[in-house]
């Protein structure tokens, strides 16, 4: 027995089980059977067109296309094409052998074809056809190979086996008839079929039509605009496609159409929406740029753009992406990463050039600026580029400024880029923290978007200039000569205010206001703290410092009264409240504040009146 046969034996397969796996486990969505059958039909037409280049007798009929019709009483759905067709052997070999792809075998023969003639075919795995059995309990394929008169019918219930019998067909091509399962009646509805075609096969280059009330109606948009040369596309074509794609009614602010060749080949058509009513929301931070592989829609969830570019609509189409059998999930592949990188760089280049037209760019910024700035925080690789593309309000005037322009204007002796964050520009412009900056002639960026609380620290610096929140620029404003009475008074204020302030310090920052609040240099600034509190988040920050203006008449007067031994607890509370109001906060105790102010104003007015009466 030692001389047992040592040759490899062929694997055996439970064909019925294998088919069952393909039909029931491969695809997550039953409707894709139609995509698969249409893809096969489109491949067949492309193959015939290619072969006709060298054999005129195979030429496609003038109206070559894919026709879909349903028969409710017979419960059948038929997909017909004018493609290359299948001979008896083809039927047995291509439809009778799971995982044998006649299309891929054909593609492999094309290596020597001229690139401009070489069709780009979809089929490669040899399993798509069987998806028909997800919705059909019997499938009949009647096919006639182009160049032959003989037609055959292949039929199967997708379980036991298949049978091939002679048939007739008027012309070359293939009819695939599905006997629809009782639980798949939806696929007999022309509307439903239309929706599926528009979703998955809108840009198959072959015309697809669906029969409705006896007439065939076009179901796909056809030619993939993004695959055309730019010169062959008009502005109107782009706008139509933009509206079609994003369900938009406006015009795109920018249209970016190009074909990348090199490390990875792809065609892309991206739109930056104009004054669109649709805002990129915080809830959905994903990019929905659509990924097509050889014109077939694959997914709009491939995150082709980072979330800071999620407002961009468009399509990317590549031949280079390895798909898995179900064409659903993408394998982790460096190709996607390369495409993403190329897309980001192209968009950045476009924005840089569009930024030169200031008016138009301002409209882009008002629409998408806040989303764009998320990238300064999120995107390590492009942070500096994005910061350069962002535009800001500042204390200079109402116009927007870039960081580059800001740096170019920096005053003598100014070493940092100063900014102030808060809820809105008007309130920011009125902040007492700006008084000293104005006095020095230092411009300050006024940042009023929620994201502005986050990115400046991440960015750190721009053009080697540190970004600094004005509240933290305390060293600029150390008060040089302070009346000792004021210094004493400051200490008394701290004692009176206790834990509600971290310190009371004399500062040369203020010119008009008696007092202002400044956050701790290490922690989040006060506007940020407010925002976190409003969002119900814990705030890890100590109390703010109270800065007082040692030259202000109120401070000087109070310092004298303090020296005279007066108890100034109420005045301490008032100063803190004034500072809080200056920062956009309500007084700590509104009732006490109102009573105190009203009493003093009343006393003032009474004194005025008395003086006038006395003078008269
Ligand atoms: N309408 C058709 N006309 C001509 N040949 C067809 C048609 N439909 C299918 N075929 C042949 O049957 C084969 C099997 O089709 P199937 O969809 O299972 O695999 P595929 O298209 O090659 O690959 P994929 O799994 O990627 O779809 C095809 O490769 C093709 O040779
Ligand atoms: Mg296929």
Coordinates of C-alpha atoms and ligand atoms in Angstrom, one line a residue:
X1 CA 0.0 0.0 0.0
X2 CA 3.1 2.2 0.2
X3 CA 2.7 3.2 -3.4
X4 CA -0.5 5.0 -2.8
X5 CA -1.4 7.7 -5.4
X6 CA 0.4 10.9 -4.4
X7 CA -1.2 13.3 -6.9
X8 CA -3.4 16.2 -5.6
X9 CA -7.0 15.4 -5.7
X10 CA -9.4 18.2 -6.8
X11 CA -11.5 20.0 -4.2
X12 CA -15.1 19.0 -4.1
X13 CA -17.7 21.6 -3.5
X14 CA -21.3 21.3 -2.4
X15 CA -22.4 23.5 -5.2
X16 CA -25.9 24.0 -3.9
X17 CA -24.5 25.2 -0.5
X18 CA -22.0 27.4 -2.3
X19 CA -24.7 29.1 -4.3
X20 CA -26.7 29.5 -1.2
X21 CA -23.8 31.3 0.4
X22 CA -23.4 33.6 -2.5
X23 CA -27.1 34.4 -2.6
X24 CA -27.8 34.8 1.0
X25 CA -24.6 36.0 2.7
X26 CA -22.7 38.1 0.2
X27 CA -24.9 41.1 -0.2
X28 CA -26.5 43.2 2.6
X29 CA -29.1 44.6 0.3
X30 CA -31.4 42.6 -2.0
X31 CA -31.9 45.5 -4.4
X32 CA -28.3 45.2 -5.7
X33 CA -29.3 42.2 -7.9
X34 CA -30.4 44.8 -10.4
X35 CA -27.1 46.6 -10.2
X36 CA -25.3 43.3 -10.9
X37 CA -27.5 42.3 -13.9
X38 CA -27.2 45.8 -15.4
X39 CA -23.5 45.8 -14.9
X40 CA -23.3 42.5 -16.7
X41 CA -25.4 43.8 -19.6
X42 CA -23.3 47.0 -19.8
X43 CA -20.1 44.8 -19.9
X44 CA -21.7 42.7 -22.7
X45 CA -22.4 45.8 -24.8
X46 CA -19.0 47.3 -24.2
X47 CA -17.4 44.0 -25.2
X48 CA -19.4 43.9 -28.4
X49 CA -18.5 47.5 -29.2
X50 CA -14.9 46.7 -28.8
X51 CA -15.0 43.5 -30.9
X52 CA -16.9 45.4 -33.6
X53 CA -13.8 47.6 -34.0
X54 CA -12.1 44.8 -35.8
X55 CA -15.2 42.9 -37.1
X56 CA -17.9 45.0 -38.6
X57 CA -20.4 42.2 -38.6
X58 CA -20.6 42.5 -34.8
X59 CA -21.6 46.1 -34.9
X60 CA -24.1 47.3 -32.3
X61 CA -27.6 48.2 -33.5
X62 CA -28.2 52.0 -33.5
X63 CA -30.4 52.0 -30.4
X64 CA -28.2 49.6 -28.4
X65 CA -29.1 49.7 -24.7
X66 CA -30.5 47.9 -21.7
X67 CA -34.3 47.5 -21.5
X68 CA -36.1 46.5 -18.3
X69 CA -39.7 45.4 -18.2
X70 CA -42.1 43.7 -15.8
X71 CA -45.1 41.5 -16.2
X72 CA -47.3 41.6 -13.2
X73 CA -49.5 38.7 -14.0
X74 CA -46.6 36.4 -14.9
X75 CA -44.6 38.0 -12.0
X76 CA -41.6 38.3 -14.1
X77 CA -38.9 40.9 -14.5
X78 CA -36.8 40.9 -17.7
X79 CA -33.5 42.6 -18.4
X80 CA -32.6 42.7 -22.1
X81 CA -29.4 43.9 -23.7
X82 CA -27.9 44.1 -27.2
X83 CA -24.5 42.9 -26.0
X84 CA -22.1 40.3 -27.1
X85 CA -24.5 37.4 -26.0
X86 CA -23.5 33.9 -25.0
X87 CA -23.1 30.7 -27.0
X88 CA -24.2 27.3 -25.6
X89 CA -20.7 26.8 -24.3
X90 CA -20.6 30.3 -22.8
X91 CA -23.8 29.7 -21.0
X92 CA -22.6 26.4 -19.5
X93 CA -19.2 27.8 -18.7
X94 CA -20.0 31.3 -17.5
X95 CA -23.3 30.8 -15.8
X96 CA -22.8 27.2 -14.9
X97 CA -19.5 27.7 -13.1
X98 CA -19.6 29.7 -9.9
X99 CA -16.7 32.1 -9.7
X100 CA -15.8 31.9 -13.4
X101 CA -15.8 35.3 -15.0
X102 CA -16.0 35.4 -18.8
X103 CA -15.6 39.1 -18.4
X104 CA -12.4 38.9 -16.5
X105 CA -11.0 36.4 -19.0
X106 CA -11.9 38.8 -21.7
X107 CA -10.3 41.7 -19.9
X108 CA -7.1 39.7 -19.7
X109 CA -6.9 39.4 -23.5
X110 CA -7.0 43.2 -23.8
X111 CA -3.5 43.9 -22.5
X112 CA -2.3 44.9 -26.0
X113 CA -5.4 46.9 -27.0
X114 CA -5.0 50.6 -27.5
X115 CA -5.8 52.4 -24.2
X116 CA -8.4 54.7 -25.8
X117 CA -10.2 51.7 -27.2
X118 CA -9.9 49.3 -24.3
X119 CA -13.2 49.0 -22.5
X120 CA -13.2 49.3 -18.8
X121 CA -15.4 46.4 -17.7
X122 CA -17.0 45.9 -14.4
X123 CA -17.3 42.2 -13.9
X124 CA -14.3 40.4 -12.3
X125 CA -15.4 37.9 -9.7
X126 CA -17.9 35.6 -11.6
X127 CA -20.5 35.7 -8.9
X128 CA -22.7 38.8 -9.5
X129 CA -25.2 37.0 -11.7
X130 CA -26.2 34.7 -8.9
X131 CA -27.5 37.6 -6.9
X132 CA -30.6 37.2 -9.1
X133 CA -31.6 34.3 -6.9
X134 CA -32.1 36.6 -3.9
X135 CA -35.3 37.8 -5.5
X136 CA -36.1 35.1 -8.0
X137 CA -37.0 31.4 -7.6
X138 CA -36.3 30.7 -11.2
X139 CA -34.1 32.5 -13.7
X140 CA -34.2 32.0 -17.5
X141 CA -31.5 33.4 -19.7
X142 CA -32.1 33.5 -23.5
X143 CA -29.0 34.5 -25.3
X144 CA -27.7 34.7 -28.9
X145 CA -24.0 35.2 -29.4
X146 CA -23.2 38.1 -31.8
X147 CA -22.2 36.6 -35.2
X148 CA -24.3 33.5 -34.7
X149 CA -27.9 32.6 -35.5
X150 CA -28.4 30.1 -32.7
X151 CA -30.0 31.1 -29.5
X152 CA -30.2 29.1 -26.3
X153 CA -32.1 29.2 -23.1
X154 CA -30.3 28.6 -19.7
X155 CA -32.6 28.1 -16.8
X156 CA -32.2 27.2 -13.2
X157 CA -33.9 27.4 -9.8
X158 CA -30.6 28.2 -8.2
X159 CA -30.6 24.9 -6.3
X160 CA -30.5 21.7 -8.1
X161 CA -28.7 22.6 -11.3
X162 CA -29.3 24.2 -14.7
X163 CA -30.6 23.2 -18.0
X164 CA -29.8 24.5 -21.5
X165 CA -32.3 24.1 -24.4
X166 CA -32.4 25.6 -27.9
X167 CA -34.4 28.8 -28.2
X168 CA -35.0 31.6 -30.6
X169 CA -34.0 35.3 -30.4
X170 CA -34.4 37.8 -33.2
X171 CA -31.0 39.4 -32.8
X172 CA -27.8 39.0 -30.8
X173 CA -28.0 39.8 -27.2
X174 CA -29.4 38.5 -23.9
X175 CA -32.7 38.5 -22.1
X176 CA -32.6 37.6 -18.4
X177 CA -36.0 36.8 -17.0
X178 CA -36.5 36.6 -13.2
X179 CA -39.5 34.8 -11.8
X180 CA -40.0 37.0 -8.8
X181 CA -40.3 35.4 -5.4
X182 CA -43.5 36.0 -3.4
X183 CA -41.7 38.1 -0.9
X184 CA -40.0 40.3 -3.5
X185 CA -43.1 41.8 -5.3
X186 CA -41.6 45.3 -4.8
X187 CA -39.3 44.5 -7.7
X188 CA -42.2 44.3 -10.1
X189 CA -42.8 48.0 -9.5
X190 CA -41.3 50.2 -12.2
X191 CA -40.9 53.1 -9.8
X192 CA -38.9 51.0 -7.4
X193 CA -36.7 49.8 -10.2
X194 CA -36.2 53.3 -11.4
X195 CA -35.0 54.4 -8.0
X196 CA -32.6 51.5 -7.8
X197 CA -31.1 52.3 -11.2
X198 CA -30.7 56.0 -10.3
X199 CA -29.0 55.1 -7.2
X200 CA -26.6 52.5 -8.4
X201 CA -26.3 52.7 -12.1
X202 CA -27.1 56.3 -13.0
X203 CA -23.9 56.8 -14.9
X204 CA -23.5 53.5 -16.7
X205 CA -22.6 54.8 -20.1
X206 CA -25.2 52.6 -21.9
X207 CA -28.8 53.9 -22.0
X208 CA -31.0 52.0 -19.6
X209 CA -34.8 52.3 -20.0
X210 CA -37.7 50.9 -18.1
X211 CA -41.1 50.0 -19.6
X212 CA -44.0 52.0 -18.3
X213 CA -47.5 51.8 -19.8
X214 CA -46.1 50.2 -22.9
X215 CA -43.3 52.8 -23.5
X216 CA -39.7 52.6 -22.6
X217 CA -38.6 55.5 -20.5
X218 CA -35.0 56.5 -19.9
X219 CA -33.9 55.6 -16.4
X220 CA -30.3 56.7 -16.1
X221 CA -28.5 60.0 -16.6
X222 CA -26.0 58.3 -18.7
X223 CA -22.5 59.5 -19.6
X224 CA -20.5 60.2 -16.5
X225 CA -19.7 63.9 -16.7
X226 CA -16.6 63.6 -14.6
X227 CA -15.0 61.2 -17.1
X228 CA -15.3 63.7 -19.9
X229 CA -12.5 66.1 -20.8
X230 CA -13.1 69.5 -19.3
X231 CA -13.2 71.1 -22.7
X232 CA -16.3 69.0 -23.6
X233 CA -18.3 70.0 -20.6
X234 CA -20.3 73.3 -20.5
X235 CA -21.0 75.5 -17.5
X236 CA -24.7 74.5 -17.8
X237 CA -23.8 70.7 -17.8
X238 CA -21.8 71.3 -14.5
X239 CA -24.7 73.2 -12.9
X240 CA -27.3 70.6 -13.9
X241 CA -25.1 67.8 -12.5
X242 CA -24.5 69.8 -9.3
X243 CA -28.2 70.2 -8.8
X244 CA -28.9 66.5 -9.6
X245 CA -26.2 65.4 -7.2
X246 CA -26.9 67.5 -4.2
X247 CA -30.6 68.3 -4.6
X248 CA -29.5 71.9 -4.7
X249 CA -31.1 74.8 -6.4
X250 CA -28.2 77.3 -6.3
X251 CA -25.1 77.5 -8.3
X252 CA -21.8 76.0 -7.2
X253 CA -19.4 78.5 -5.8
X254 CA -16.6 76.4 -7.2
X255 CA -16.4 73.5 -9.6
X256 CA -13.2 71.5 -9.5
X257 CA -12.9 68.9 -12.2
X258 CA -9.7 67.0 -12.9
X259 CA -8.2 63.7 -13.8
X260 CA -5.3 62.5 -11.7
X261 CA -2.7 60.3 -13.1
X262 CA 0.4 58.8 -11.4
X263 CA 0.5 57.0 -8.1
X264 CA -3.2 56.4 -8.5
X265 CA -5.5 57.2 -11.4
X266 CA -8.9 58.7 -10.8
X267 CA -11.3 61.3 -12.1
X268 CA -12.9 63.7 -9.7
X269 CA -15.6 66.3 -10.0
X270 CA -16.1 68.3 -6.8
X271 CA -18.4 71.2 -6.1
X272 CA -18.2 73.8 -3.3
X273 CA -21.8 74.8 -2.8
X274 CA -22.7 78.5 -3.0
X275 CA -25.2 80.3 -0.8
X276 CA -26.8 77.0 -0.1
X277 CA -29.7 76.7 2.4
X278 CA -28.1 73.5 3.5
X279 CA -25.6 73.9 6.2
X280 CA -23.0 71.3 7.1
X281 CA -24.2 70.4 10.6
X282 CA -22.4 69.4 13.7
X283 CA -24.5 66.2 13.8
X284 CA -23.3 64.8 10.5
X285 CA -19.6 65.4 10.2
X286 CA -19.0 62.9 7.4
X287 CA -18.1 63.7 3.9
X288 CA -20.6 62.3 1.4
X289 CA -18.5 62.6 -1.7
X290 CA -19.6 59.6 -3.9
X291 CA -17.2 56.9 -4.8
X292 CA -17.6 55.2 -8.2
X293 CA -15.5 52.4 -9.5
X294 CA -15.7 52.2 -13.3
X295 CA -18.8 54.4 -13.3
X296 CA -20.7 52.1 -10.9
X297 CA -21.7 53.8 -7.6
X298 CA -20.1 52.0 -4.7
X299 CA -20.7 54.2 -1.7
X300 CA -21.0 57.7 -0.3
X301 CA -19.6 56.6 3.0
X302 CA -16.0 56.2 2.0
X303 CA -15.0 59.5 3.8
X304 CA -13.2 60.6 0.7
X305 CA -12.8 64.1 2.3
X306 CA -12.0 65.0 5.9
X307 CA -14.8 66.4 8.0
X308 CA -13.5 70.0 7.6
X309 CA -14.3 69.7 3.9
X310 CA -17.7 68.0 4.4
X311 CA -19.5 70.8 2.6
X312 CA -18.0 69.6 -0.7
X313 CA -20.3 67.6 -2.9
X314 CA -19.1 65.4 -5.8
X315 CA -17.9 62.2 -7.3
X316 CA -14.6 60.4 -7.5
X317 CA -14.2 57.6 -10.0
X318 CA -11.3 55.2 -10.1
X319 CA -10.3 52.0 -11.8
X320 CA -7.6 51.4 -9.3
X321 CA -9.6 50.4 -6.3
X322 CA -9.6 46.8 -5.3
X323 CA -13.2 45.9 -4.6
X324 CA -14.3 42.9 -2.7
X325 CA -16.7 40.4 -4.2
X326 CA -19.8 42.1 -3.0
X327 CA -18.6 45.5 -4.2
X328 CA -19.8 46.8 -0.9
X329 CA -17.2 47.1 1.7
X330 CA -13.9 48.5 0.6
X331 CA -10.8 46.6 1.7
X332 CA -8.4 48.6 3.7
X333 CA -6.2 49.9 0.9
X334 CA -3.5 52.5 0.5
X335 CA -5.3 53.5 -2.7
X336 CA -8.1 55.3 -0.7
X337 CA -5.5 57.1 1.4
X338 CA -3.7 58.3 -1.7
X339 CA -6.9 59.5 -3.3
X340 CA -7.9 61.4 -0.1
X341 CA -4.5 63.1 0.1
X342 CA -4.7 64.1 -3.6
X343 CA -8.2 65.5 -3.1
X344 CA -7.3 67.6 -0.1
X345 CA -4.3 69.0 -1.8
X346 CA -6.3 69.9 -4.9
X347 CA -9.0 71.6 -2.9
X348 CA -6.5 73.6 -0.9
X349 CA -4.8 74.7 -4.2
X350 CA -8.2 75.8 -5.5
X351 CA -9.1 77.7 -2.4
X352 CA -5.8 79.5 -2.4
X353 CA -6.4 80.7 -5.9
X354 CA -10.0 81.7 -5.3
X355 CA -8.9 83.6 -2.1
X356 CA -7.4 86.2 -4.4
X357 CA -10.9 87.5 -5.3
X358 CA -11.7 88.9 -1.9
X359 CA -15.4 89.6 -2.4
X360 CA -16.2 86.2 -3.7
X361 CA -14.0 84.6 -1.1
X362 CA -15.8 86.5 1.7
X363 CA -19.0 84.8 0.6
X364 CA -17.3 81.4 0.8
X365 CA -16.0 82.3 4.3
X366 CA -19.3 83.4 5.6
X367 CA -20.9 80.1 4.4
X368 CA -18.2 77.6 5.3
X369 CA -15.5 79.4 7.3
X370 CA -16.5 77.8 10.6
X371 CA -16.3 74.3 9.2
X372 CA -13.0 75.1 7.5
X373 CA -11.5 76.2 10.8
X374 CA -12.3 72.8 12.3
X375 CA -9.4 71.6 10.1
X376 CA -6.9 73.8 11.9
X377 CA -7.8 71.8 15.0
X378 CA -8.3 68.4 13.4
X379 CA -5.8 68.1 10.5
X380 CA -2.2 67.9 11.6
X381 CA -0.9 67.7 8.1
X382 CA -2.8 70.7 6.7
X383 CA -3.2 72.8 9.8
X384 CA -1.0 75.7 8.6
X385 CA -2.4 75.7 5.1
X386 CA -6.0 75.9 6.5
X387 CA -5.0 78.6 8.9
X388 CA -3.7 80.6 5.9
X389 CA -7.0 80.1 4.2
X390 CA -9.2 81.2 7.1
X391 CA -10.3 84.8 7.4
X392 CA -11.1 86.7 10.5
X393 CA -12.7 89.9 11.9
X394 CA -10.4 92.1 13.8
X395 CA -10.2 95.3 15.7
X396 CA -8.8 97.0 12.6
X397 CA -12.0 97.5 10.7
X398 CA -15.0 95.5 9.5
X399 CA -13.1 93.8 6.7
X400 CA -11.9 90.2 7.0
X401 CA -8.2 89.6 7.4
X402 CA -6.0 86.7 6.8
X403 CA -3.3 85.7 9.2
X404 CA -0.7 86.7 6.7
X405 CA -2.1 90.2 6.3
X406 CA -2.3 90.5 10.1
X407 CA 1.4 89.5 10.5
X408 CA 2.4 91.9 7.7
X409 CA 0.7 94.7 9.6
X410 CA 2.0 93.9 13.1
X411 CA 3.0 97.0 15.0
X412 CA 6.5 97.9 16.1
X413 CA 7.3 95.9 19.3
X414 CA 4.4 93.5 18.8
X415 CA 5.7 89.9 19.0
X416 CA 2.5 87.8 19.0
X417 CA -0.8 87.4 17.2
X418 CA -3.5 88.5 19.7
X419 CA -7.0 87.2 19.7
X420 CA -10.1 87.5 21.8
X421 CA -12.8 84.8 21.8
X422 CA -16.5 85.3 22.6
X423 CA -20.0 85.0 21.4
X424 CA -20.4 87.7 18.9
X425 CA -18.3 90.3 17.2
X426 CA -20.0 93.4 18.6
X427 CA -19.6 92.3 22.2
X428 CA -16.0 91.3 21.6
X429 CA -15.2 94.7 20.1
X430 CA -16.6 96.3 23.2
X431 CA -14.5 94.2 25.6
X432 CA -12.4 96.1 28.2
X433 CA -9.6 93.7 27.6
X434 CA -9.0 95.5 24.2
X435 CA -8.5 98.9 25.7
X436 CA -4.8 98.4 26.4
X437 CA -4.3 96.7 23.0
X438 CA -5.9 99.7 21.2
X439 CA -3.7 102.1 23.2
X440 CA -0.6 100.2 22.0
X441 CA -1.9 100.0 18.5
X442 CA -1.9 96.2 18.5
X443 CA -4.5 94.6 16.3
X444 CA -6.6 91.8 17.9
X445 CA -8.5 89.1 16.1
X446 CA -12.1 88.9 17.2
X447 CA -13.1 85.2 17.1
X448 CA -16.8 84.5 17.6
X449 CA -17.4 80.9 16.3
X450 CA -17.5 78.1 18.8
X451 CA -14.6 76.3 17.1
X452 CA -12.5 79.4 17.8
X453 CA -12.2 78.4 21.4
X454 CA -10.2 75.4 20.3
X455 CA -8.0 75.9 17.3
X456 CA -5.7 78.8 18.3
X457 CA -3.9 76.7 21.0
X458 CA -3.6 73.8 18.7
X459 CA -2.1 75.9 16.0
X460 CA 0.2 77.5 18.6
X461 CA 1.9 79.8 16.2
X462 CA 1.7 81.1 12.6
X463 CA 4.7 82.4 10.7
X464 CA 6.7 81.9 13.9
X465 CA 4.4 84.3 15.7
X466 CA 2.8 82.9 18.8
X467 CA -1.0 83.1 19.0
X468 CA -2.0 84.6 22.3
X469 CA -5.4 85.3 23.9
X470 CA -5.4 88.9 25.1
X471 CA -6.4 87.9 28.6
X472 CA -3.1 86.0 28.8
X473 CA -1.0 88.9 27.6
X474 CA -0.6 90.2 31.1
X475 CA 3.1 90.9 30.9
X476 CA 2.4 93.6 28.4
X477 CA 0.5 95.5 31.0
X478 CA 2.3 95.4 34.2
X479 CA 1.4 98.8 35.8
X480 CA 4.7 100.6 36.3
X481 CA 4.0 103.1 39.1
X482 CA 1.0 102.4 41.3
X483 CA -0.1 104.6 44.1
X484 CA 0.5 102.7 47.4
X485 CA -3.0 103.5 48.4
X486 CA -4.3 101.6 45.3
X487 CA -2.0 98.6 46.1
X488 CA -3.5 98.5 49.6
X489 CA -6.9 98.8 48.2
X490 CA -6.3 95.9 45.8
X491 CA -5.3 93.7 48.8
X492 CA -8.5 94.7 50.6
X493 CA -10.5 93.9 47.5
X494 CA -9.1 90.4 47.4
X495 CA -9.9 89.9 51.1
X496 CA -13.5 91.2 50.5
X497 CA -14.1 89.1 47.4
X498 CA -12.5 85.9 48.8
X499 CA -12.6 82.8 46.6
X500 CA -14.6 84.5 43.8
X501 CA -11.4 85.8 42.3
X502 CA -7.9 84.3 42.2
X503 CA -6.2 87.6 42.7
X504 CA -6.8 91.3 42.3
X505 CA -4.0 93.0 40.3
X506 CA -3.3 96.4 39.1
X507 CA -3.0 96.5 35.3
X508 CA -2.1 99.0 32.7
X509 CA -4.4 97.1 30.3
X510 CA -7.5 99.2 31.1
X511 CA -7.8 102.8 29.9
X512 CA -11.6 103.5 30.2
X513 CA -13.0 100.8 32.4
X514 CA -12.3 100.6 36.2
X515 CA -12.0 96.8 36.2
X516 CA -12.0 93.7 34.1
X517 CA -11.8 89.9 34.5
X518 CA -9.0 87.7 33.1
X519 CA -8.9 84.0 33.1
X520 CA -6.1 82.1 34.6
X521 CA -3.1 82.0 32.2
X522 CA -3.1 78.1 32.2
X523 CA -6.8 77.4 31.9
X524 CA -9.5 78.0 29.3
X525 CA -10.5 81.6 28.7
X526 CA -13.7 82.9 30.1
X527 CA -15.9 82.7 27.0
X528 CA -14.8 79.1 26.6
X529 CA -15.7 78.4 30.2
X530 CA -19.2 79.9 29.6
X531 CA -19.7 77.8 26.5
X532 CA -18.7 74.6 28.4
X533 CA -21.0 75.5 31.3
X534 CA -23.9 76.1 28.8
X535 CA -23.2 72.7 27.2
X536 CA -23.4 71.1 30.6
X537 CA -19.8 70.1 30.6
X538 CA -17.6 70.3 33.7
X539 CA -15.2 73.3 33.7
X540 CA -11.8 72.7 35.1
X541 CA -10.7 76.2 35.8
X542 CA -10.0 78.3 38.9
X543 CA -11.7 81.6 39.5
X544 CA -10.6 84.5 37.2
X545 CA -8.3 87.4 38.3
X546 CA -9.8 90.8 38.8
X547 CA -7.7 93.4 37.0
X548 CA -8.2 97.0 38.2
X549 CA -7.2 100.2 36.5
X550 CA -5.0 102.1 39.0
X551 CA -5.5 105.4 37.0
X552 CA -9.3 105.2 37.0
X553 CA -11.0 108.0 39.1
X554 CA -13.4 105.4 40.7
X555 CA -10.5 103.2 41.8
X556 CA -8.5 106.2 43.1
X557 CA -11.5 107.6 45.0
X558 CA -12.2 104.2 46.5
X559 CA -8.5 103.7 47.5
X560 CA -8.7 107.0 49.4
X561 CA -11.9 106.0 51.2
X562 CA -10.3 102.7 52.1
X563 CA -7.3 104.6 53.6
X564 CA -9.8 106.6 55.6
X565 CA -11.0 103.3 57.1
X566 CA -14.3 102.9 55.3
X567 CA -15.8 99.4 54.8
X568 CA -16.0 98.9 51.1
X569 CA -17.5 95.4 50.8
X570 CA -20.4 96.7 48.7
X571 CA -18.1 98.5 46.4
X572 CA -15.9 95.4 46.0
X573 CA -19.0 93.5 44.9
X574 CA -19.9 96.3 42.5
X575 CA -16.4 96.3 40.9
X576 CA -16.6 92.6 40.4
X577 CA -20.1 92.9 38.9
X578 CA -18.9 95.7 36.5
X579 CA -16.1 93.5 35.4
X580 CA -18.5 90.5 34.9
X581 CA -20.8 92.7 32.8
X582 CA -17.9 93.9 30.7
X583 CA -17.2 90.2 30.0
X584 CA -20.8 89.5 29.0
X585 CA -21.9 87.9 32.3
X586 CA -24.8 89.0 34.5
X587 CA -23.9 90.4 37.9
X588 CA -23.4 87.7 40.6
X589 CA -26.4 89.0 42.6
X590 CA -28.6 91.1 40.3
X591 CA -30.9 92.3 43.0
X592 CA -28.1 93.6 45.2
X593 CA -26.4 95.2 42.2
X594 CA -29.6 97.0 41.1
X595 CA -30.3 98.3 44.6
X596 CA -26.8 99.5 45.1
X597 CA -26.5 101.3 41.7
X598 CA -30.0 102.8 42.0
X599 CA -29.3 104.2 45.5
X600 CA -26.0 105.8 44.3
X601 CA -27.5 107.2 41.1
X602 CA -30.4 108.6 43.2
X603 CA -28.0 110.2 45.6
X604 CA -26.0 111.6 42.7
X605 CA -29.1 113.1 41.0
X606 CA -30.4 114.5 44.3
X607 CA -27.0 116.1 44.8
X608 CA -27.1 117.6 41.3
X609 CA -30.6 118.9 41.8
X610 CA -29.6 120.4 45.2
X611 CA -26.5 122.0 43.6
X612 CA -28.7 123.5 40.9
X613 CA -31.3 124.8 43.3
X614 CA -28.5 126.1 45.6
X615 CA -26.8 127.8 42.6
X616 CA -30.0 129.5 41.4
Ligands
LIG1 N1 -25.9 39.9 -20.1 C1 -24.8 39.2 -20.4 N2 -24.3 39.1 -21.6 C2 -23.2 38.4 -21.9 N3 -22.5 37.7 -21.0 C3 -23.0 37.7 -19.7 C4 -24.1 38.4 -19.4 N4 -24.3 38.3 -18.0 C5 -23.3 37.4 -17.6 N5 -22.5 37.1 -18.6 C6 -21.3 36.2 -18.5 O1 -21.4 35.5 -17.3 C7 -20.3 35.7 -16.5 C8 -20.6 35.6 -15.1 O2 -21.4 36.8 -14.7 P1 -21.2 37.3 -13.2 O3 -22.0 38.5 -13.0 O4 -21.6 36.2 -12.3 O5 -19.7 37.5 -13.0 P2 -18.8 38.7 -13.6 O6 -19.7 39.8 -14.1 O7 -17.8 38.2 -14.5 O8 -18.1 39.2 -12.2 P3 -18.8 40.0 -11.0 O9 -18.9 38.9 -9.9 O10 -17.7 41.0 -10.7 O11 -20.1 40.5 -11.5 C9 -19.7 37.0 -17.0 O12 -18.3 37.1 -16.8 C10 -20.1 37.0 -18.5 O13 -19.1 36.3 -19.2
LIG2 MG1 -21.2 40.6 -13.1

